[in-house]
Coordinates of C-alpha atoms in Angstrom, one line a residue:
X800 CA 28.7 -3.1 28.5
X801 CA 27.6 0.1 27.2
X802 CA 30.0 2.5 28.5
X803 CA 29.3 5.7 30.5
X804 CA 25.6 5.9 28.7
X805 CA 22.9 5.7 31.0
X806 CA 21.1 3.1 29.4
X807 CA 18.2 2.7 31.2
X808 CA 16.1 4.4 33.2
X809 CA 13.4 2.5 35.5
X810 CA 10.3 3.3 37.0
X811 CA 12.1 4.3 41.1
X812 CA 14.4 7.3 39.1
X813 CA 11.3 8.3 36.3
X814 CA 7.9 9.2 38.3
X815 CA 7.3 11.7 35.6
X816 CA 6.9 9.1 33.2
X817 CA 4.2 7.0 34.5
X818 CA 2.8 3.8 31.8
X819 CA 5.6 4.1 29.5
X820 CA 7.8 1.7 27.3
X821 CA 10.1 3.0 25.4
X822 CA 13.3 1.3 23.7
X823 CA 15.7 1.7 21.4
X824 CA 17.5 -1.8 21.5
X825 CA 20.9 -0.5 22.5
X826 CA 21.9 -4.1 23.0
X827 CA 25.1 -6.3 22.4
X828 CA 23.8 -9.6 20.9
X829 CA 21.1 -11.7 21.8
X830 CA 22.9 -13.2 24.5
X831 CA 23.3 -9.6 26.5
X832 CA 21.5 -9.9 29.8
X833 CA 20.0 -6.8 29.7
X834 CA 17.7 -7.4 26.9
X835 CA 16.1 -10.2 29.5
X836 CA 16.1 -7.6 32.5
X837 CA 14.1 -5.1 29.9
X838 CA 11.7 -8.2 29.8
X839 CA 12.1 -9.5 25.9
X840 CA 12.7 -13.1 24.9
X841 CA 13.7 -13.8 21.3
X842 CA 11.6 -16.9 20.3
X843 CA 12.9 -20.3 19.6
X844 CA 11.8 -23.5 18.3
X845 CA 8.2 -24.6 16.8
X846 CA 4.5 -24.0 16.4
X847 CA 3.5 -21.0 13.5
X848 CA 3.2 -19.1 11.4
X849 CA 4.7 -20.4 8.4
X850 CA 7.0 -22.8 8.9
X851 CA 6.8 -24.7 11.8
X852 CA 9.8 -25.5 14.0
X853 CA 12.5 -22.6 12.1
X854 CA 12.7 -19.9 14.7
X855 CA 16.1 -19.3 16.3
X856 CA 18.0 -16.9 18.5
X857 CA 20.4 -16.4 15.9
X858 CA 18.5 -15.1 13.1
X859 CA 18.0 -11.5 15.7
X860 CA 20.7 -9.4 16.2
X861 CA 21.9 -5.7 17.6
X862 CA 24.0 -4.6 14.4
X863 CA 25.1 -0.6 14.9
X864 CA 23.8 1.6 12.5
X865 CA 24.8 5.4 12.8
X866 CA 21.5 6.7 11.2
X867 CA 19.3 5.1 14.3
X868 CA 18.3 7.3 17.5
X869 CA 20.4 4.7 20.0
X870 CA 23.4 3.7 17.5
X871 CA 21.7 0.4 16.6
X872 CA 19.1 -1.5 15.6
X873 CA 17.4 -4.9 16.1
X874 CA 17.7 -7.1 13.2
X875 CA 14.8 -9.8 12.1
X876 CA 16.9 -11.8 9.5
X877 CA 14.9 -14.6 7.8
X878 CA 16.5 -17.4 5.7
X879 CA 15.8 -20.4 3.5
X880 CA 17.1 -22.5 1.2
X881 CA 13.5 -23.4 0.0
X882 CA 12.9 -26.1 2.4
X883 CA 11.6 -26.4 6.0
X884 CA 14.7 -28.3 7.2
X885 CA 16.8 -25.4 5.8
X886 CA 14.7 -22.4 7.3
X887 CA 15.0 -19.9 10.1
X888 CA 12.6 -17.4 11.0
X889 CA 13.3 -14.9 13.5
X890 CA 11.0 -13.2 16.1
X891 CA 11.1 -11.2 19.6
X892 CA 8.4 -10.2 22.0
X893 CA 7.6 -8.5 25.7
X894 CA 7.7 -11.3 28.5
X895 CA 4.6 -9.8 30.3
X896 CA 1.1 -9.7 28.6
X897 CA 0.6 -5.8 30.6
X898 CA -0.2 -3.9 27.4
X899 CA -4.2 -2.6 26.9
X900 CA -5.4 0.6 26.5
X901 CA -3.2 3.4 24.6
X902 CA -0.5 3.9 21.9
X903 CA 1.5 1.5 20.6
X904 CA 4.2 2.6 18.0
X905 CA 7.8 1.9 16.3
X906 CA 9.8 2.8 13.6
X907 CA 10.2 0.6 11.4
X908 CA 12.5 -0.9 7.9
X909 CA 10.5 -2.9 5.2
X910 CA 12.3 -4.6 2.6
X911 CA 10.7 -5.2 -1.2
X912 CA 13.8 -7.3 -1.8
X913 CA 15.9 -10.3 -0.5
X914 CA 19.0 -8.5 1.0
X915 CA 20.4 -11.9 -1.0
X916 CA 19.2 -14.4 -3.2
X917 CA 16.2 -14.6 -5.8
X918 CA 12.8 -12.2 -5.1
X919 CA 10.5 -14.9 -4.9
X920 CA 9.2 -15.3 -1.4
X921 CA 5.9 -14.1 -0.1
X922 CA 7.1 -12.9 3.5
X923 CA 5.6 -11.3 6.2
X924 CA 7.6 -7.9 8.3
X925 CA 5.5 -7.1 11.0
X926 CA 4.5 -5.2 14.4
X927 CA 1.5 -6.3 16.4
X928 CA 0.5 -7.3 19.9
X929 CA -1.3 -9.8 20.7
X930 CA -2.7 -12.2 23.7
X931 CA -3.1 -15.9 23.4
X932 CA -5.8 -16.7 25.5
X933 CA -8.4 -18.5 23.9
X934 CA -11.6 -16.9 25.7
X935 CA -10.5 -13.9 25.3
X936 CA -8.1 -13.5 22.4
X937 CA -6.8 -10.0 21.0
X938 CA -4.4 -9.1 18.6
X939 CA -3.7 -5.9 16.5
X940 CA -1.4 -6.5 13.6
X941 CA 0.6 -4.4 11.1
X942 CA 2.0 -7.0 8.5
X943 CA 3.8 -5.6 5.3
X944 CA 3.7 -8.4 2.9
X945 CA 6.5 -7.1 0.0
X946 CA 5.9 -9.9 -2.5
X947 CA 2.1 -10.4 -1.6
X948 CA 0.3 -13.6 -0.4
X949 CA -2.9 -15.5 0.4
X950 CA -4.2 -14.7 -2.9
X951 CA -3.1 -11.1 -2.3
X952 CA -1.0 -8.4 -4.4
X953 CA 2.2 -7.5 -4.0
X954 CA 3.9 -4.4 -1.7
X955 CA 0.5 -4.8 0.0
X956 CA 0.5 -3.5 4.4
X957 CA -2.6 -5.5 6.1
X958 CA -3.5 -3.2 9.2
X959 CA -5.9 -6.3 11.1
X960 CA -7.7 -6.6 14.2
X961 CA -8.6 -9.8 15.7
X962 CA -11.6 -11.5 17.5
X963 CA -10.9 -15.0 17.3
X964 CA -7.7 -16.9 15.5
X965 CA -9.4 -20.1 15.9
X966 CA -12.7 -18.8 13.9
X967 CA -10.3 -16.5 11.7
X968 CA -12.9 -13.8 13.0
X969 CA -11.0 -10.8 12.5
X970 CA -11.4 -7.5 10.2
X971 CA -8.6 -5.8 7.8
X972 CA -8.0 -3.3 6.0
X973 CA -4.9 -3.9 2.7
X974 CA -3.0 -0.6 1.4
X975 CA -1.2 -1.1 -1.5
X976 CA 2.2 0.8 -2.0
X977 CA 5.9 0.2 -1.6
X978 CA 6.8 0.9 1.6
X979 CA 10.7 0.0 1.0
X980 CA 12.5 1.9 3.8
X981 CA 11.9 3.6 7.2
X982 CA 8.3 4.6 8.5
X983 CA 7.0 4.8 11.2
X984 CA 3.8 2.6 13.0
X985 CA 1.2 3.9 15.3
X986 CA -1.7 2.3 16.7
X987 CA -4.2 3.6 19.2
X988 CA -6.0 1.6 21.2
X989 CA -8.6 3.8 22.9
X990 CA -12.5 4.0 23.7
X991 CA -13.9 1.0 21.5
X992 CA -11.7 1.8 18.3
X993 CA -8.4 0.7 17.0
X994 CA -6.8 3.1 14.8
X995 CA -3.7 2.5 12.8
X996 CA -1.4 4.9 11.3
X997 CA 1.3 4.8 8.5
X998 CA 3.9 8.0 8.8
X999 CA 1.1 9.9 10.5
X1000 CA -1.6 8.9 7.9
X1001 CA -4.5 7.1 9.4
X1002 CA -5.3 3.7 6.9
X1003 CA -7.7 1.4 9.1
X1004 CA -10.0 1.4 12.4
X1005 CA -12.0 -1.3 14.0
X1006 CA -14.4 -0.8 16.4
X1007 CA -17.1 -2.9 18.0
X1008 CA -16.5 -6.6 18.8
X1009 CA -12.8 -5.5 16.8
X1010 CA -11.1 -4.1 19.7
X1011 CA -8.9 -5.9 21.8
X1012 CA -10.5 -7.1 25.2
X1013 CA -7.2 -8.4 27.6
X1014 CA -3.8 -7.0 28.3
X1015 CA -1.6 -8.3 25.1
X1016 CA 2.5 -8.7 24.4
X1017 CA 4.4 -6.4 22.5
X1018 CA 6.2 -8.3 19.2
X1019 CA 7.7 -8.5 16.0
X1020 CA 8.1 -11.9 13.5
X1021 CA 9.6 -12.3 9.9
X1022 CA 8.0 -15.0 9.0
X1023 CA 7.4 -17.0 5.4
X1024 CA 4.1 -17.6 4.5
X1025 CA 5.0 -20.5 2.4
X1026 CA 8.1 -21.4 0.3
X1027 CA 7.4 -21.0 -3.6
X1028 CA 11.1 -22.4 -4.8
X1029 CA 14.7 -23.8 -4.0
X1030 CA 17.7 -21.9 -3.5
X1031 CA 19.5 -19.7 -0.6
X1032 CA 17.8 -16.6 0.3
X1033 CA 17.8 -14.0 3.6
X1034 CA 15.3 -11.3 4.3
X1035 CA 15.8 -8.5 6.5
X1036 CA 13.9 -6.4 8.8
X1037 CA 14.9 -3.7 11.2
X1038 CA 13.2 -1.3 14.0
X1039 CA 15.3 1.5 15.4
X1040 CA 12.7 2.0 18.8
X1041 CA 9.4 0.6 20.2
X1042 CA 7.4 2.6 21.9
X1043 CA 3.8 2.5 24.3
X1044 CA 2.4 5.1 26.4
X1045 CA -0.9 3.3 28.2
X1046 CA -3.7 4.4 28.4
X1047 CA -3.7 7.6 25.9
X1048 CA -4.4 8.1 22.4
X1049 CA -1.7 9.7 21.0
X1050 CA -0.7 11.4 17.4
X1051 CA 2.6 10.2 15.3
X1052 CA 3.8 13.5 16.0
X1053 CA 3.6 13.3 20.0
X1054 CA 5.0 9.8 19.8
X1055 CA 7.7 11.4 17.8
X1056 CA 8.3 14.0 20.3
X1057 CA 8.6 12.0 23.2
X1058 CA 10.9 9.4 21.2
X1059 CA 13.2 12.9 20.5
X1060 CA 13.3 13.6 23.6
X1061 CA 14.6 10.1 24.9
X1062 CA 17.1 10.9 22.6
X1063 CA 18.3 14.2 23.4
X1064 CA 18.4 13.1 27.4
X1065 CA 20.8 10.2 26.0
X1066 CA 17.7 8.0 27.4
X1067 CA 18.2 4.2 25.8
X1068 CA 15.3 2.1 27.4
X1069 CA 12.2 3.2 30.0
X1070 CA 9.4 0.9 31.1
X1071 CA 6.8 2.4 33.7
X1072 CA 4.3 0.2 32.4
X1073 CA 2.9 -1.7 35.4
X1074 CA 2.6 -5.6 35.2
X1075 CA -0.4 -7.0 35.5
X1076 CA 0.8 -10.8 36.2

């Protein structure tokens, strides 16, 4: 499926790598059975955000793209024609809540435009992790909102740490800017304060009660926030790796180094992480 690559490399054969997950979604389609065995489901069906009952498999895809570190990418393409009947969101996540403690990063492309149709769309492009029980619910967001939304302006990045969903108990930090293009994401989670990072640039921290207190999943959504008109549009948004090293806070430069080096040893997808369930 992938040639004479070595295209994965699993905790037996990398003992020097202990608590790692690294990947650079060297896959096929969505259908390719080794994104399962690396533990990622692409969502389908209903519940939120935005609009209820739009995501599908199809709308994430493995296009090749010679500028990324494996030779592709995973695409998040969202579409509408303005109605919820005629929407599809797209979103894809770690299987296993087993991620705490430590750095969480990826490289990611924002888009201020439609790729087609009319710029009218207050979407969300996003990286976060997050767990879904109730008791103890955590999540760590970075959401780039191109267009704005919730009362908010435009090209705005909300960096947000959660306490409750229910409550909408959480605390954020907005930085305004274009952020068209590649950059890459870095979050430390690491003795009581979450720290997020923008191309090596530290924007937001949380600490206290703000700092996740269970093991979480590892995701991204592209999701609409609400749907302002009629008429076909798609947004795109795409992550050349994904990477988490548990239970160490690290710089954007060290996460970079280790990404290189994945690279250089033709090394396509690691996960040393343990499972906690």
């Amino acid at each position: 499926m992938h040639g004479a690559r070595p295209h994965h490399l699993d905790g037996a054969t990398a003992g020097s790598e202990p608590g790692v997950l690294f990947d650079d979604f060297s896959y096929t389609d969505p259908q390719d059975r080794s994104l399962a065995d690396h533990g990622w489901r692409i969502r389908r069906g209903g519940g939120g955000p935005g609009v209820p009952d739009s995501w599908s498999t199809a709308a994430v895809s493995f296009p090749s793209d010679p500028t990324a570190q494996g030779g592709h990418v995973l695409d998040l393409t969202a579409t509408t024609d303005g109605t919820p009947a005629g929407t599809t969101q797209a979103a894809i996540g770690t299987v296993r809540r087993k991620f705490f403690e430590g750095t969480y990063a990826a490289r990611v492309h924002f888009n201020d435009a439609p790729t087609t149709g009319a710029d009218c769309d207050h979407i969300a492009q996003t990286f976060y992790a997050i767990s879904h029980n109730d008791e103890l619910y955590s999540e760590d967001d970075f959401e780039y909102l191109p267009n704005g939304g919730w009362g908010g302006p435009a090209t705005s990045m909300y960096t947000t740490t959660w306490y409750s969903a229910d409550a909408l108990d959480r605390v954020t930090h907005r930085t305004i800017g274009s952020l068209q293009g590649w950059h890459t994401l870095v979050a430390t989670v690491s003795d009581g304060t979450v720290t997020y990072h923008v191309d090596g640039t530290p924007v937001f921290s949380s600490t206290g009660k703000y700092y996740p207190r269970e093991t979480m999943t590892i995701n991204f959504n592209l999701w609409f926030i609400d749907l302002p008109s009629t008429g076909s549009r798609s947004w795109d948004e795409r992550v050349d790796w994904v990477y988490h090293a548990k239970g160490v806070a690290q710089s954007s430069a060290n996460v970079q180094n280790a990404v290189s080096a994945y690279g250089t040893a033709d090394i396509h997808f690691i996960d040393t992480v343990p499972s906690i369930w």
